[in-house]
GROMACS .gro file of N, CA and C in nm:
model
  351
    1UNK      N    1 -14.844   1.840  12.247
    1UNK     CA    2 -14.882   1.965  12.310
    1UNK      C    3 -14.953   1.940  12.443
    2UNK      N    4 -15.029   1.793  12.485
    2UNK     CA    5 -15.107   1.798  12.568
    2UNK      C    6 -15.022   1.804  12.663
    3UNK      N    7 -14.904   1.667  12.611
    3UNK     CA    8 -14.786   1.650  12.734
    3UNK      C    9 -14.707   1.810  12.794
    4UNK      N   10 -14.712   1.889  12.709
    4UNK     CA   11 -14.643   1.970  12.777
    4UNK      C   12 -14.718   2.064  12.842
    5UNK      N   13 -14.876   2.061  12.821
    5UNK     CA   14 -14.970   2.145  12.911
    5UNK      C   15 -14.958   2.116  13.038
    6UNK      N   16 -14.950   1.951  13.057
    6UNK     CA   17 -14.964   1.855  13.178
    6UNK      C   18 -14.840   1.900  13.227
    7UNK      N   19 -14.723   1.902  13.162
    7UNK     CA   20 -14.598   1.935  13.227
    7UNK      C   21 -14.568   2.042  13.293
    8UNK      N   22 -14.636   2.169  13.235
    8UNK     CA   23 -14.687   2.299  13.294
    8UNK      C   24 -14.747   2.331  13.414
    9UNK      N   25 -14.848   2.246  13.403
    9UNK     CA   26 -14.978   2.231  13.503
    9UNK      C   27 -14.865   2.162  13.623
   10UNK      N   28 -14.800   2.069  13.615
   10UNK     CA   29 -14.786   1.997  13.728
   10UNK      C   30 -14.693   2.078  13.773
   11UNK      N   31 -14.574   2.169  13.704
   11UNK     CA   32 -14.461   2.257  13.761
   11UNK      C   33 -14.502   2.331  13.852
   12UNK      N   34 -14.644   2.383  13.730
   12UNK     CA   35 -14.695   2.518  13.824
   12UNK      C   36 -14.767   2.509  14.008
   13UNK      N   37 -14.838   2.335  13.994
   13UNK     CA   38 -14.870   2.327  14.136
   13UNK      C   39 -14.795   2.296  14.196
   14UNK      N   40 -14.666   2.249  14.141
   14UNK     CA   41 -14.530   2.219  14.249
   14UNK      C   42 -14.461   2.346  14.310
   15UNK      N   43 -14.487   2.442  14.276
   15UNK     CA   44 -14.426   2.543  14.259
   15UNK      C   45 -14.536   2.616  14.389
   16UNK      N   46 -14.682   2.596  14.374
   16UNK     CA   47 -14.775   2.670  14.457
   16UNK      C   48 -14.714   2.592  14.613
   17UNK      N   49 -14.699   2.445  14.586
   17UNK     CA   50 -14.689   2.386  14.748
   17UNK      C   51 -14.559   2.427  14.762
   18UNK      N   52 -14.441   2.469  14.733
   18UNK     CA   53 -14.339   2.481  14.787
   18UNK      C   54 -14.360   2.628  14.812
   19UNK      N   55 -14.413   2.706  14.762
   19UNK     CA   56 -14.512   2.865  14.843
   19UNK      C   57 -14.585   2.842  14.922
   20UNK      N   58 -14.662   2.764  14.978
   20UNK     CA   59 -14.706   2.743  15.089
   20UNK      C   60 -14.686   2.627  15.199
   21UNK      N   61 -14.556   2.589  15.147
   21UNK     CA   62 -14.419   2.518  15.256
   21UNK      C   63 -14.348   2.655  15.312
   22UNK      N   64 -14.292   2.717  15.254
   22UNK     CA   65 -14.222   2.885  15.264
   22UNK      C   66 -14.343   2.928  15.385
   23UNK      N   67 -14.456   2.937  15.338
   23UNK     CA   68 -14.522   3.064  15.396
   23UNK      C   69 -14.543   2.972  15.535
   24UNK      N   70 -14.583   2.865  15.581
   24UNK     CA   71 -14.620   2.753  15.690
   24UNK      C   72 -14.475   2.768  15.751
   25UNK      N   73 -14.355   2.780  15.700
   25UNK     CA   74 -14.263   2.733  15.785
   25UNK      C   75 -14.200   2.890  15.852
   26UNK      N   76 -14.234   3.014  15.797
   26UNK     CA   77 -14.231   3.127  15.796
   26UNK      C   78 -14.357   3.185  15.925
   27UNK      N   79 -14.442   3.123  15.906
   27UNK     CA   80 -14.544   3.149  16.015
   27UNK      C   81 -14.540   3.066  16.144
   28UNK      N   82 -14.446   2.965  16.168
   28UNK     CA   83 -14.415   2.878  16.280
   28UNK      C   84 -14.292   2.969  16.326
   29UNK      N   85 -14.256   3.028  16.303
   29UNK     CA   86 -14.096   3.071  16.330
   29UNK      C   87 -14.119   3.135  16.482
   30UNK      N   88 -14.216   3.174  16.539
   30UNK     CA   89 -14.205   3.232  16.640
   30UNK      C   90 -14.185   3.054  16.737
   31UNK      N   91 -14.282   2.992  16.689
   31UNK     CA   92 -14.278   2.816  16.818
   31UNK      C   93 -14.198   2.778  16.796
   32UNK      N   94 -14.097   2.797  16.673
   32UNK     CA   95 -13.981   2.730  16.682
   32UNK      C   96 -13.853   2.802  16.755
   33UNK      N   97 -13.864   2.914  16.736
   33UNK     CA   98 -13.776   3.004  16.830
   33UNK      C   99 -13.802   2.997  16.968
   34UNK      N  100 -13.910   2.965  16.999
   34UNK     CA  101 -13.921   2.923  17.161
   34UNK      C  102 -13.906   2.807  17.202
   35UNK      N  103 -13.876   2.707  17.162
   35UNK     CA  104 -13.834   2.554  17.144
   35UNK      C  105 -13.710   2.565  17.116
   36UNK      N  106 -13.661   2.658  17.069
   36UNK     CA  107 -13.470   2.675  17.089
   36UNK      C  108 -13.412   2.716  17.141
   37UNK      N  109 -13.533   2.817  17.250
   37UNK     CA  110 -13.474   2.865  17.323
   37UNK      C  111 -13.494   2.780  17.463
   38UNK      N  112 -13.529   2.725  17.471
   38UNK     CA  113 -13.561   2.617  17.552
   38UNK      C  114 -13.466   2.501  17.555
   39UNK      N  115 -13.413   2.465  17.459
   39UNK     CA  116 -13.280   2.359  17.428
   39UNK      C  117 -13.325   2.260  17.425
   40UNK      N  118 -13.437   2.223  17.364
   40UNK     CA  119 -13.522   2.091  17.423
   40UNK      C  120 -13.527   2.033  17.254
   41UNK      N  121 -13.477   2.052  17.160
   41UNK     CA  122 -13.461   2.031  17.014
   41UNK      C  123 -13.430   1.933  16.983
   42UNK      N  124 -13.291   1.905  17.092
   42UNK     CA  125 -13.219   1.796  17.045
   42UNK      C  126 -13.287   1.665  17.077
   43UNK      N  127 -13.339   1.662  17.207
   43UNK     CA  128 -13.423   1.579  17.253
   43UNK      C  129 -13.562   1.553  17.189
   44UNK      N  130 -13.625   1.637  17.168
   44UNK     CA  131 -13.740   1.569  17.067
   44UNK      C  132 -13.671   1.562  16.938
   45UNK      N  133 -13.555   1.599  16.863
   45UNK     CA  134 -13.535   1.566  16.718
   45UNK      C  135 -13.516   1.362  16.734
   46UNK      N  136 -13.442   1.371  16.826
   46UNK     CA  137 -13.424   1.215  16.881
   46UNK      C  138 -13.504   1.141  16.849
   47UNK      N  139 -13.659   1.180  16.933
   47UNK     CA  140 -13.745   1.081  16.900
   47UNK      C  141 -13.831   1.110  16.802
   48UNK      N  142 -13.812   1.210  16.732
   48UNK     CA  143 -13.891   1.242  16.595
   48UNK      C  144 -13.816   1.172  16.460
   49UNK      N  145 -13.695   1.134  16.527
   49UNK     CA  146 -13.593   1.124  16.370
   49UNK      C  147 -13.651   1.026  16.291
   50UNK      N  148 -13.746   0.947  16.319
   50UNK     CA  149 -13.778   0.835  16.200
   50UNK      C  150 -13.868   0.864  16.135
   51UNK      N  151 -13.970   0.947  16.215
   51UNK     CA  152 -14.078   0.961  16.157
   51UNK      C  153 -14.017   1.099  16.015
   52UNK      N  154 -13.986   1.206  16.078
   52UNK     CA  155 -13.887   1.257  15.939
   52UNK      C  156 -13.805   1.198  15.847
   53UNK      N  157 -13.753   1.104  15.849
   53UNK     CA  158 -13.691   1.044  15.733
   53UNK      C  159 -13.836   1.013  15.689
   54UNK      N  160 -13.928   0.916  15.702
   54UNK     CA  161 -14.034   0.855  15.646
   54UNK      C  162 -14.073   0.981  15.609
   55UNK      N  163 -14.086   1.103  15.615
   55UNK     CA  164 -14.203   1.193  15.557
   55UNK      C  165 -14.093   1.225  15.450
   56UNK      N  166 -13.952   1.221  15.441
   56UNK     CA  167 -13.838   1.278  15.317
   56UNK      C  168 -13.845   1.209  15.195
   57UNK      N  169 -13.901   1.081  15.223
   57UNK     CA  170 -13.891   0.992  15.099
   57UNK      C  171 -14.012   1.013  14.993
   58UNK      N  172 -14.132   1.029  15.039
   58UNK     CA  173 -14.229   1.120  14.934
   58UNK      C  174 -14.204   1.239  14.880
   59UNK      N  175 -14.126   1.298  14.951
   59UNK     CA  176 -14.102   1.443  14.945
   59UNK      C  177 -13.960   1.435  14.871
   60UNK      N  178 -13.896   1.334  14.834
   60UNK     CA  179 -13.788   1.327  14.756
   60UNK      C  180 -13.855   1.288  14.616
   61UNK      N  181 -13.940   1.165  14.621
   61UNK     CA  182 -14.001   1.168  14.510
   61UNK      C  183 -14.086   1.246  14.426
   62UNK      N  184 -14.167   1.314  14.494
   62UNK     CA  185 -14.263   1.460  14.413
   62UNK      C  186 -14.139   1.550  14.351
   63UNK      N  187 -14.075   1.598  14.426
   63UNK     CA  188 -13.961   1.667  14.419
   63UNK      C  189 -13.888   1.659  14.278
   64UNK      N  190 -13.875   1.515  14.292
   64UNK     CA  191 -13.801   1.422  14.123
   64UNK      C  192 -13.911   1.429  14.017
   65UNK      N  193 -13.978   1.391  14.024
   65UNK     CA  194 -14.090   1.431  13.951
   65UNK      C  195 -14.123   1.546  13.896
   66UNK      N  196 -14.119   1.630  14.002
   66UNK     CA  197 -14.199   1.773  13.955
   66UNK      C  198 -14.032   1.867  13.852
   67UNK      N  199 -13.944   1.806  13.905
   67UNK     CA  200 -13.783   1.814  13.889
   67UNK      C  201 -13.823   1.767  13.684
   68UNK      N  202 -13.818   1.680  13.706
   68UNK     CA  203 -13.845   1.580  13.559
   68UNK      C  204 -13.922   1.705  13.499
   69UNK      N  205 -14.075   1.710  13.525
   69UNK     CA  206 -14.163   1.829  13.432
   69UNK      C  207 -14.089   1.965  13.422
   70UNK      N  208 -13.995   2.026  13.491
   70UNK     CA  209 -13.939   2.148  13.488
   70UNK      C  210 -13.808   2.138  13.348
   71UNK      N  211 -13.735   2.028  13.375
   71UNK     CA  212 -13.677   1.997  13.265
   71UNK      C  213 -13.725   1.971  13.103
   72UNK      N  214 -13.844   1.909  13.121
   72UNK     CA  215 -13.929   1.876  13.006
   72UNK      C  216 -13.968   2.000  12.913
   73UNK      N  217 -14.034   2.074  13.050
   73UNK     CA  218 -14.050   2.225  13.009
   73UNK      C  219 -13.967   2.333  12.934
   74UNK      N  220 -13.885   2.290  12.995
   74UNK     CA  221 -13.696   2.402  12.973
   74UNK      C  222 -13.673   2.365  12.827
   75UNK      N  223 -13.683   2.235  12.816
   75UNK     CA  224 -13.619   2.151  12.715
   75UNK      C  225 -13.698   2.198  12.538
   76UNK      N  226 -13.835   2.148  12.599
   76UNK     CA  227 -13.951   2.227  12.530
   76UNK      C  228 -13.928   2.379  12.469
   77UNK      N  229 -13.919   2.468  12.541
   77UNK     CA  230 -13.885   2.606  12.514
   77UNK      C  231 -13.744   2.625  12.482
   78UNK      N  232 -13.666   2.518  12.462
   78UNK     CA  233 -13.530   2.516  12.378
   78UNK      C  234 -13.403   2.623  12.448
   79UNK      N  235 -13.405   2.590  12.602
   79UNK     CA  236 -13.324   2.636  12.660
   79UNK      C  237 -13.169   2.596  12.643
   80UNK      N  238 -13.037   2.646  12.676
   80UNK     CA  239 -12.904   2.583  12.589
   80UNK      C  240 -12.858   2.477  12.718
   81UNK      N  241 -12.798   2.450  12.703
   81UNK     CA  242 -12.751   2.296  12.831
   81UNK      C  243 -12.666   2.382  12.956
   82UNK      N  244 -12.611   2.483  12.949
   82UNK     CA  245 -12.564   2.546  13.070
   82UNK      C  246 -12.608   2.587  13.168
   83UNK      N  247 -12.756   2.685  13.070
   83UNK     CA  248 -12.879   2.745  13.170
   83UNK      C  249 -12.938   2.676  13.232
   84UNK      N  250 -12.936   2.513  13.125
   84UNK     CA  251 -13.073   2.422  13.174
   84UNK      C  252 -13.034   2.372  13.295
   85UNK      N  253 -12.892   2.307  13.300
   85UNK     CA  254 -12.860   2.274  13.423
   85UNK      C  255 -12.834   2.337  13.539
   86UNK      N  256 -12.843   2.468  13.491
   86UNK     CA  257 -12.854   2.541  13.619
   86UNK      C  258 -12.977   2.629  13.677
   87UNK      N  259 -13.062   2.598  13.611
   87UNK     CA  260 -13.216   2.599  13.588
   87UNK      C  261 -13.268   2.452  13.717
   88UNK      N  262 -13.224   2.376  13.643
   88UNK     CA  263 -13.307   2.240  13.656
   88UNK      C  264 -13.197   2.249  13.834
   89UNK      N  265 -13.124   2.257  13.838
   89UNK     CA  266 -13.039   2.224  13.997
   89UNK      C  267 -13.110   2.322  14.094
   90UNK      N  268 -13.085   2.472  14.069
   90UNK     CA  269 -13.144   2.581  14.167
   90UNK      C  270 -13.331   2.513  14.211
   91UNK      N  271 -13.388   2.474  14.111
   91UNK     CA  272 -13.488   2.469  14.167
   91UNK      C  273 -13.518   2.344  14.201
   92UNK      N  274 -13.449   2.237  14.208
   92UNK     CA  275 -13.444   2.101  14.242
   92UNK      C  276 -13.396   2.128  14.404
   93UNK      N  277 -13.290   2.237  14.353
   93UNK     CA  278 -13.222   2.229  14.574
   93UNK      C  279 -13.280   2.302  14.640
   94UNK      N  280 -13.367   2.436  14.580
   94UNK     CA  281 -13.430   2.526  14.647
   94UNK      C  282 -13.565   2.444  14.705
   95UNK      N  283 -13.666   2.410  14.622
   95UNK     CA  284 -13.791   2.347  14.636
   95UNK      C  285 -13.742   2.232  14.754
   96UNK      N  286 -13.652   2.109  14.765
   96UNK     CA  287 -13.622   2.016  14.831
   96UNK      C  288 -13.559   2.078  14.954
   97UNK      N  289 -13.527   2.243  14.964
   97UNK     CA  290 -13.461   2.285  15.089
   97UNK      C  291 -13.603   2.325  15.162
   98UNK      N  292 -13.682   2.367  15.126
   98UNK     CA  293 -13.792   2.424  15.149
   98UNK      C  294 -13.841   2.327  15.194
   99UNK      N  295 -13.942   2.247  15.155
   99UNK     CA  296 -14.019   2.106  15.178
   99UNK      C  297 -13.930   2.024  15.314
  100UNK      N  298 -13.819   2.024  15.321
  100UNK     CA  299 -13.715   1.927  15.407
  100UNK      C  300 -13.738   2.009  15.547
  101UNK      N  301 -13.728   2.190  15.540
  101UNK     CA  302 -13.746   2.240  15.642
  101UNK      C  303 -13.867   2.268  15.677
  102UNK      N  304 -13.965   2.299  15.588
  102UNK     CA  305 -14.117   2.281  15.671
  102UNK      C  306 -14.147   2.118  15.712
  103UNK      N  307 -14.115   1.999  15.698
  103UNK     CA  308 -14.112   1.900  15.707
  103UNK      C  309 -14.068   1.911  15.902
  104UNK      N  310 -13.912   1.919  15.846
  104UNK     CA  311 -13.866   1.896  15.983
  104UNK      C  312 -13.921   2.002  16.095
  105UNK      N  313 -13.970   2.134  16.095
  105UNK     CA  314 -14.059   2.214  16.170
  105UNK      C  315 -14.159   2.174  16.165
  106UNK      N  316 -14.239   2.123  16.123
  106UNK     CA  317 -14.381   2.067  16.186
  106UNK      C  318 -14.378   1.908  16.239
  107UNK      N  319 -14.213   1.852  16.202
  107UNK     CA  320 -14.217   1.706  16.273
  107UNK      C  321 -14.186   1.711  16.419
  108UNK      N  322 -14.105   1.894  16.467
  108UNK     CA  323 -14.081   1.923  16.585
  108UNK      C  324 -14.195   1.958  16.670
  109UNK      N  325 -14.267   1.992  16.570
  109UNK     CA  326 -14.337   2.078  16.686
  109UNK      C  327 -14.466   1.980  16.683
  110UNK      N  328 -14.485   1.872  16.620
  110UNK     CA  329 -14.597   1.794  16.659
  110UNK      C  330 -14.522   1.715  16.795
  111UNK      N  331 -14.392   1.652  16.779
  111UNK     CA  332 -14.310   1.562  16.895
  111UNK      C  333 -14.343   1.706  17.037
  112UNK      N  334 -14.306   1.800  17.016
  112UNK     CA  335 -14.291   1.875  17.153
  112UNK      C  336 -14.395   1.913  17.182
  113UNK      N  337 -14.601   1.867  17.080
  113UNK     CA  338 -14.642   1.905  17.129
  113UNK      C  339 -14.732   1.766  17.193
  114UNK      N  340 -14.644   1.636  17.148
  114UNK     CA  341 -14.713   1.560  17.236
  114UNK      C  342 -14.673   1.532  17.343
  115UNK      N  343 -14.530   1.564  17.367
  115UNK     CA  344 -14.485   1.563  17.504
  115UNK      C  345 -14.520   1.672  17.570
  116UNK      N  346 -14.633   1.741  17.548
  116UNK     CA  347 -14.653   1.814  17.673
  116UNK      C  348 -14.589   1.971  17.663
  117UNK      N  349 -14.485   2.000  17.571
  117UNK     CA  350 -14.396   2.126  17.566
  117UNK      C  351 -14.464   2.246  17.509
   0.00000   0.00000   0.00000
């Protein structure tokens, strides 16, 4: 029972940071719309591109992880194997779409804001 409190607990704060990945990448939308409109994207994605992969690989792992406790959970509450897998995918691609794009919007807009943009 403890394991699945813990499994709970950890869904549920995975679940709070990918709500406040949403809401951060939702509240940049105006600097990023002016940085596109500018055409200057491609050029700082250039020299940002490594440092974003390096921030994807933690963010792939929490992801798997927090992925793992959601299943545990499902599994727990005796969900049937059709739902689960389509349970366990939607919020594996949703949460990892989320995190990937507040990721890559704040890896832009730190590069364009050290160059000066």
């Amino acid at each position: 029972m403890l394991n699945f409190g813990l499994n709970v607990l950890l869904v549920i704060l995975f679940l709070v940071h990918v709500f406040f990945a949403f809401k951060g990448f939702r509240d940049s939308k105006v600097q990023l719309m002016h940085l596109l409109r500018q055409g200057i994207v491609d050029k700082v994605f250039n020299h940002s591109r490594k440092t974003l992969y390096l921030l994807l690989i933690p963010a792939v792992l929490v992801t798997g992880i927090a992925t793992w406790s959601f299943y545990n959970v499902l599994t727990y509450c005796g969900a049937s194997d059709f739902i689960l897998y389509i349970l366990i995918a939607f919020f594996a691609l949703y949460s990892m779409m989320v995190i990937a794009a507040f990721l890559f919007c704040k890896v832009i807009q730190l590069a364009a804001h050290k160059a000066g943009l």
